[in-house]
Amino acid sequence: MSGPPRISCVILCHNYGRYLDRAITSCLEQEPGDFSLHEVIVIDDGSSDETEEVCLRHKDNVKVIRRNQQGFGQTLTDAFLFSTGDWVAPLDADDWFHPSKLRTCAEAMTGEVLFIEHREHVVDSDGNPILKEPHPGGNTSTLVVHRDAALSLLPANNEIFFHALREAGRGIVLRDPLTFYRVHPRSMTDRNTPGVSQDYRADVCFALSDRLRTMYERPPAWASTRQLRRISWHFRTLAFGHKVESAMQREKRLSAMLLIPGMFMGTLRAHDPIALWFRSLSSAIAGRPLVRLTTGQGQQPHS
């Protein structure tokens, strides 16, 4: 790649029209730096609210892809298929970028880096701070991913798929809070019903583990077969951990205990630190879940 990196900002929207203008504006009003804002795309996934009207107000600066609803996974996948930049910065339409996001991330686009993750400010539906300190990232709006590397992992049903690049040693984590992450009653993720979020995350991690296994014979440029095996076990272990937590939230202690051996074997095969397994074991023995469920806008986001 010659010249400054070309960055595509792709906004994922389903019935978030009331927040969309701020998301679009945050992409268009980025501070200048050693990068090119290649394009801003809005994927309108079958919205029935004011999303179309908001997009029309920005029609001269934004490319809009409007279609029948296909769900978050397909919309995230399409964010990489439809974009044409060197890097893709996905953005959930209810969040927005800090003005220095692209400039700061562009400074990290060096050497072997293919995946950039940063921290976030957590705010309520009105944009008011919920947490005093920045929260770790990892979710959709806190990532910038090299497009070619991402294509090798598609289709993706969640942004966790791209975390494989970080586990392969091709990522960097910035401490800068460069996204405003909005928590509100109509957030897509159910974080209040015991076990629901954890089961979803477990399914994503199992799916990613299986995807990586299909790549063993023809590994991508960013990882060797040996690395893929280790990373596959890493995400399988995370899946077991989420299942343990789900069982604990649902007060199914015996089910949680039965998952502990599988998590331990995965930890060994992934060469992961034993601390995560030990935390899950301690949780199951003590009969207390690790994640405290809350209700309303005071809930804690998942990274």
Coordinates of C-alpha atoms in Angstrom, one line a residue:
M1 CA 0.0 0.0 0.0
S2 CA 1.4 3.3 -1.0
G3 CA 0.3 6.7 0.3
P4 CA -1.9 7.4 3.3
P5 CA -4.3 4.6 4.3
R6 CA -7.7 4.9 2.9
I7 CA -10.3 4.4 5.6
S8 CA -14.0 3.5 5.0
C9 CA -16.4 4.4 7.7
V10 CA -19.4 2.1 7.5
I11 CA -22.5 2.8 9.7
L12 CA -24.7 -0.1 10.6
C13 CA -28.3 1.0 11.1
H14 CA -31.6 -0.6 11.9
N15 CA -34.2 1.8 13.3
Y16 CA -31.7 4.1 14.9
G17 CA -32.6 7.1 12.8
R18 CA -32.9 9.3 15.9
Y19 CA -29.2 8.7 16.5
L20 CA -28.0 8.4 12.9
D21 CA -27.3 12.1 12.2
R22 CA -24.7 12.3 15.0
A23 CA -23.1 9.1 13.8
I24 CA -22.8 10.4 10.2
T25 CA -21.5 13.8 11.3
S26 CA -18.9 12.2 13.6
C27 CA -17.4 10.5 10.5
L28 CA -17.5 13.5 8.3
E29 CA -16.0 15.9 10.8
Q30 CA -12.9 13.9 11.7
E31 CA -9.7 15.8 12.4
P32 CA -7.2 15.8 9.5
G33 CA -4.2 13.4 9.7
D34 CA -2.1 11.0 7.7
F35 CA -5.1 9.2 6.2
S36 CA -7.7 9.6 3.6
L37 CA -11.4 9.4 4.5
H38 CA -12.2 7.2 1.5
E39 CA -15.9 7.0 2.0
V40 CA -18.8 7.0 4.4
I41 CA -21.4 4.3 3.9
V42 CA -24.7 3.8 5.7
I43 CA -26.2 0.3 5.5
D44 CA -29.9 0.7 6.3
D45 CA -30.9 -2.8 7.3
G46 CA -34.7 -2.5 6.7
S47 CA -35.4 0.5 8.9
S48 CA -39.0 1.7 9.3
D49 CA -38.2 4.9 11.2
E50 CA -36.7 8.2 10.1
T51 CA -33.4 6.6 8.9
E52 CA -34.2 7.2 5.2
E53 CA -34.9 10.9 5.8
V54 CA -31.7 11.4 7.8
C55 CA -29.7 9.7 5.0
L56 CA -31.3 12.1 2.4
R57 CA -30.0 15.1 4.3
H58 CA -26.4 13.7 3.8
K59 CA -26.9 12.4 0.3
D60 CA -24.0 14.4 -1.1
N61 CA -21.5 13.0 1.3
V62 CA -22.7 9.6 2.2
K63 CA -23.3 6.4 0.2
V64 CA -26.5 4.7 1.4
I65 CA -27.3 1.0 0.9
R66 CA -30.9 0.4 1.7
R67 CA -32.4 -3.1 1.7
N68 CA -34.8 -5.5 3.5
Q69 CA -33.7 -6.5 7.0
Q70 CA -31.0 -9.2 7.0
G71 CA -29.8 -8.9 10.6
F72 CA -26.6 -7.7 12.3
G73 CA -24.3 -10.5 11.1
Q74 CA -25.0 -10.0 7.5
T75 CA -24.9 -6.2 7.9
L76 CA -21.5 -6.4 9.5
T77 CA -20.3 -8.8 6.8
D78 CA -21.6 -6.4 4.1
A79 CA -19.7 -3.5 5.8
F80 CA -16.5 -5.2 4.5
L81 CA -17.9 -6.5 1.2
F82 CA -19.4 -3.1 0.1
S83 CA -16.5 -0.9 1.2
T84 CA -13.4 -0.2 -0.9
G85 CA -11.0 1.4 1.4
D86 CA -7.8 -0.2 2.8
W87 CA -9.2 -0.2 6.3
V88 CA -12.8 -0.3 7.6
A89 CA -14.1 1.5 10.7
P90 CA -17.5 0.0 11.4
L91 CA -19.9 2.1 13.5
D92 CA -23.2 1.2 15.1
A93 CA -25.6 4.0 14.3
D94 CA -26.4 4.6 18.0
D95 CA -22.7 5.4 18.7
W96 CA -20.4 8.1 17.4
F97 CA -16.7 8.7 16.9
H98 CA -14.5 11.1 18.7
P99 CA -13.1 13.7 16.3
S100 CA -9.6 12.3 16.6
K101 CA -10.5 8.6 16.0
L102 CA -9.2 8.2 12.5
R103 CA -6.1 10.4 12.9
T104 CA -5.1 8.4 16.1
C105 CA -5.8 5.0 14.5
A106 CA -4.0 5.9 11.3
E107 CA -0.8 6.6 13.4
A108 CA -1.0 2.9 14.5
M109 CA -1.3 1.5 10.9
T110 CA 2.3 0.5 10.7
G111 CA 4.3 -2.7 10.2
E112 CA 2.3 -5.9 10.6
V113 CA -0.8 -4.3 12.2
L114 CA -4.1 -5.4 10.8
F115 CA -6.4 -4.8 13.7
I116 CA -6.8 -1.7 15.9
E117 CA -8.9 -1.6 19.1
H118 CA -9.4 1.3 21.4
R119 CA -11.3 2.3 24.6
E120 CA -14.7 4.0 24.7
H121 CA -16.7 6.5 26.6
V122 CA -20.0 4.9 27.8
V123 CA -23.0 7.3 27.7
D124 CA -26.8 7.0 28.1
S125 CA -29.4 7.6 25.5
D126 CA -29.0 11.3 25.7
G127 CA -25.2 11.2 25.4
N128 CA -24.6 11.8 29.1
P129 CA -21.7 9.9 30.7
I130 CA -22.6 6.7 32.6
L131 CA -19.1 5.6 33.7
K132 CA -16.5 8.0 35.1
E133 CA -13.6 6.3 33.4
P134 CA -13.2 5.0 29.8
H135 CA -14.3 1.4 29.3
P136 CA -12.3 -1.2 27.4
G137 CA -13.3 -1.6 23.8
G138 CA -13.7 -4.7 21.6
N139 CA -17.2 -4.0 20.3
T140 CA -18.1 -2.9 16.8
S141 CA -17.6 0.8 17.1
T142 CA -14.2 0.5 18.8
L143 CA -12.5 -1.4 16.0
V144 CA -10.7 -0.5 12.8
V145 CA -9.8 -3.5 10.7
H146 CA -7.7 -4.0 7.6
R147 CA -10.2 -4.9 4.9
D148 CA -8.2 -7.7 3.1
A149 CA -7.5 -9.5 6.4
A150 CA -11.2 -9.2 7.4
L151 CA -12.4 -10.7 4.1
S152 CA -10.6 -13.9 5.0
L153 CA -12.9 -14.3 8.1
L154 CA -16.2 -13.6 6.4
P155 CA -19.1 -14.2 6.8
A156 CA -18.9 -12.8 10.3
N157 CA -21.9 -13.0 12.7
N158 CA -20.2 -10.7 15.2
E159 CA -17.2 -8.3 15.5
I160 CA -15.6 -10.9 17.7
F161 CA -14.6 -12.7 14.5
F162 CA -12.0 -10.0 13.8
H163 CA -10.5 -10.4 17.3
A164 CA -8.7 -13.5 15.7
L165 CA -6.3 -11.0 14.1
R166 CA -5.3 -9.7 17.5
E167 CA -4.8 -13.2 18.8
A168 CA -2.5 -13.9 15.9
G169 CA -0.3 -11.0 17.0
R170 CA -1.4 -8.7 14.2
G171 CA -3.4 -6.2 16.4
I172 CA -2.8 -3.3 18.7
V173 CA -4.9 -2.0 21.6
L174 CA -4.9 1.8 22.1
R175 CA -5.8 3.3 25.5
D176 CA -7.4 6.3 23.9
P177 CA -11.2 6.5 24.3
L178 CA -12.1 7.2 20.7
T179 CA -15.8 6.2 20.5
F180 CA -18.9 7.2 22.5
Y181 CA -20.8 4.0 23.2
R182 CA -24.5 4.6 23.8
V183 CA -26.3 2.3 26.3
H184 CA -30.1 2.7 26.1
P185 CA -33.3 0.7 26.5
R186 CA -33.4 -0.3 22.8
S187 CA -29.8 -1.5 22.5
M188 CA -29.6 -4.5 20.4
T189 CA -28.0 -6.7 23.1
D190 CA -30.1 -8.0 26.0
R191 CA -27.9 -7.6 29.0
N192 CA -30.6 -8.0 31.6
T193 CA -32.1 -11.4 31.1
P194 CA -29.9 -14.0 32.9
G195 CA -27.7 -16.0 30.5
V196 CA -28.9 -14.5 27.2
S197 CA -25.9 -12.3 26.4
Q198 CA -23.5 -15.0 27.6
D199 CA -25.2 -17.7 25.4
Y200 CA -25.0 -15.4 22.4
R201 CA -21.3 -14.8 23.0
A202 CA -20.6 -18.5 23.5
D203 CA -22.3 -19.2 20.1
V204 CA -20.2 -16.6 18.4
C205 CA -17.0 -18.0 19.9
F206 CA -17.9 -21.5 18.9
A207 CA -18.7 -20.4 15.4
L208 CA -15.4 -18.5 15.1
S209 CA -13.5 -21.5 16.5
D210 CA -15.1 -23.7 13.8
R211 CA -14.3 -21.2 11.1
L212 CA -10.7 -21.1 12.0
R213 CA -10.5 -24.9 11.8
T214 CA -11.7 -24.8 8.2
M215 CA -8.7 -22.6 7.4
Y216 CA -6.0 -25.0 8.7
E217 CA -5.2 -26.5 5.2
R218 CA -5.0 -23.1 3.5
P219 CA -4.0 -20.6 6.2
P220 CA -4.4 -16.9 5.4
A221 CA -1.4 -14.6 5.1
W222 CA -1.8 -13.3 8.7
A223 CA -1.4 -16.7 10.5
S224 CA 0.2 -20.1 10.2
T225 CA -1.7 -23.4 10.7
R226 CA -0.1 -23.7 14.1
Q227 CA -1.3 -20.2 15.1
L228 CA -4.8 -21.0 13.8
R229 CA -5.0 -24.2 15.9
R230 CA -4.0 -22.2 19.1
I231 CA -6.4 -19.4 18.3
S232 CA -9.3 -21.8 17.5
W233 CA -8.8 -23.4 21.0
H234 CA -8.6 -19.9 22.6
F235 CA -12.1 -19.0 21.3
R236 CA -13.4 -22.4 22.1
T237 CA -12.2 -21.9 25.7
L238 CA -13.9 -18.4 25.8
A239 CA -17.1 -20.1 24.6
F240 CA -16.9 -22.6 27.5
G241 CA -16.3 -19.7 29.9
H242 CA -19.4 -17.9 28.6
K243 CA -21.4 -21.1 29.0
V244 CA -20.3 -21.4 32.6
E245 CA -21.3 -17.8 33.3
S246 CA -24.7 -18.4 31.6
A247 CA -25.3 -21.4 33.8
M248 CA -24.4 -19.4 36.9
Q249 CA -26.7 -16.5 36.0
R250 CA -29.5 -19.0 35.5
E251 CA -28.7 -20.6 38.8
K252 CA -27.7 -23.9 37.2
R253 CA -24.6 -24.6 39.3
L254 CA -24.3 -28.3 38.3
S255 CA -24.4 -27.5 34.6
A256 CA -21.6 -24.9 35.2
M257 CA -19.5 -27.5 37.0
L258 CA -19.8 -30.0 34.2
L259 CA -18.4 -27.4 31.8
I260 CA -15.3 -26.7 33.8
P261 CA -13.2 -29.7 32.6
G262 CA -13.8 -28.8 28.9
M263 CA -12.7 -25.2 29.7
F264 CA -9.6 -26.5 31.4
M265 CA -8.6 -28.7 28.4
G266 CA -9.2 -25.8 26.0
T267 CA -7.0 -23.5 28.2
L268 CA -4.1 -26.0 28.0
R269 CA -4.5 -26.5 24.2
A270 CA -4.7 -22.7 23.6
H271 CA -1.7 -22.1 25.9
D272 CA -3.8 -19.5 27.6
P273 CA -3.2 -18.1 31.1
I274 CA -5.0 -20.3 33.6
A275 CA -6.5 -17.3 35.4
L276 CA -9.7 -17.1 33.4
W277 CA -10.4 -20.8 34.0
F278 CA -9.7 -20.4 37.7
R279 CA -12.1 -17.5 37.9
S280 CA -14.9 -19.6 36.3
L281 CA -14.0 -22.5 38.6
S282 CA -14.2 -20.2 41.7
S283 CA -17.5 -18.8 40.5
A284 CA -19.0 -22.3 40.1
I285 CA -17.7 -23.4 43.5
A286 CA -18.9 -20.3 45.3
G287 CA -22.2 -20.3 43.4
R288 CA -21.9 -16.7 42.4
P289 CA -21.8 -15.4 38.7
L290 CA -19.0 -13.2 37.7
V291 CA -21.2 -10.6 35.9
R292 CA -23.6 -8.6 37.9
L293 CA -26.8 -8.1 36.0
T294 CA -28.5 -4.7 36.3
T295 CA -31.5 -3.0 34.7
G296 CA -32.0 0.3 33.0
Q297 CA -29.3 2.6 31.8
G298 CA -26.9 1.9 34.6
Q299 CA -26.0 -1.5 33.2
Q300 CA -22.4 -2.3 32.4
P301 CA -21.5 -2.8 28.8
H302 CA -19.7 -5.9 27.6
S303 CA -16.4 -5.5 25.9

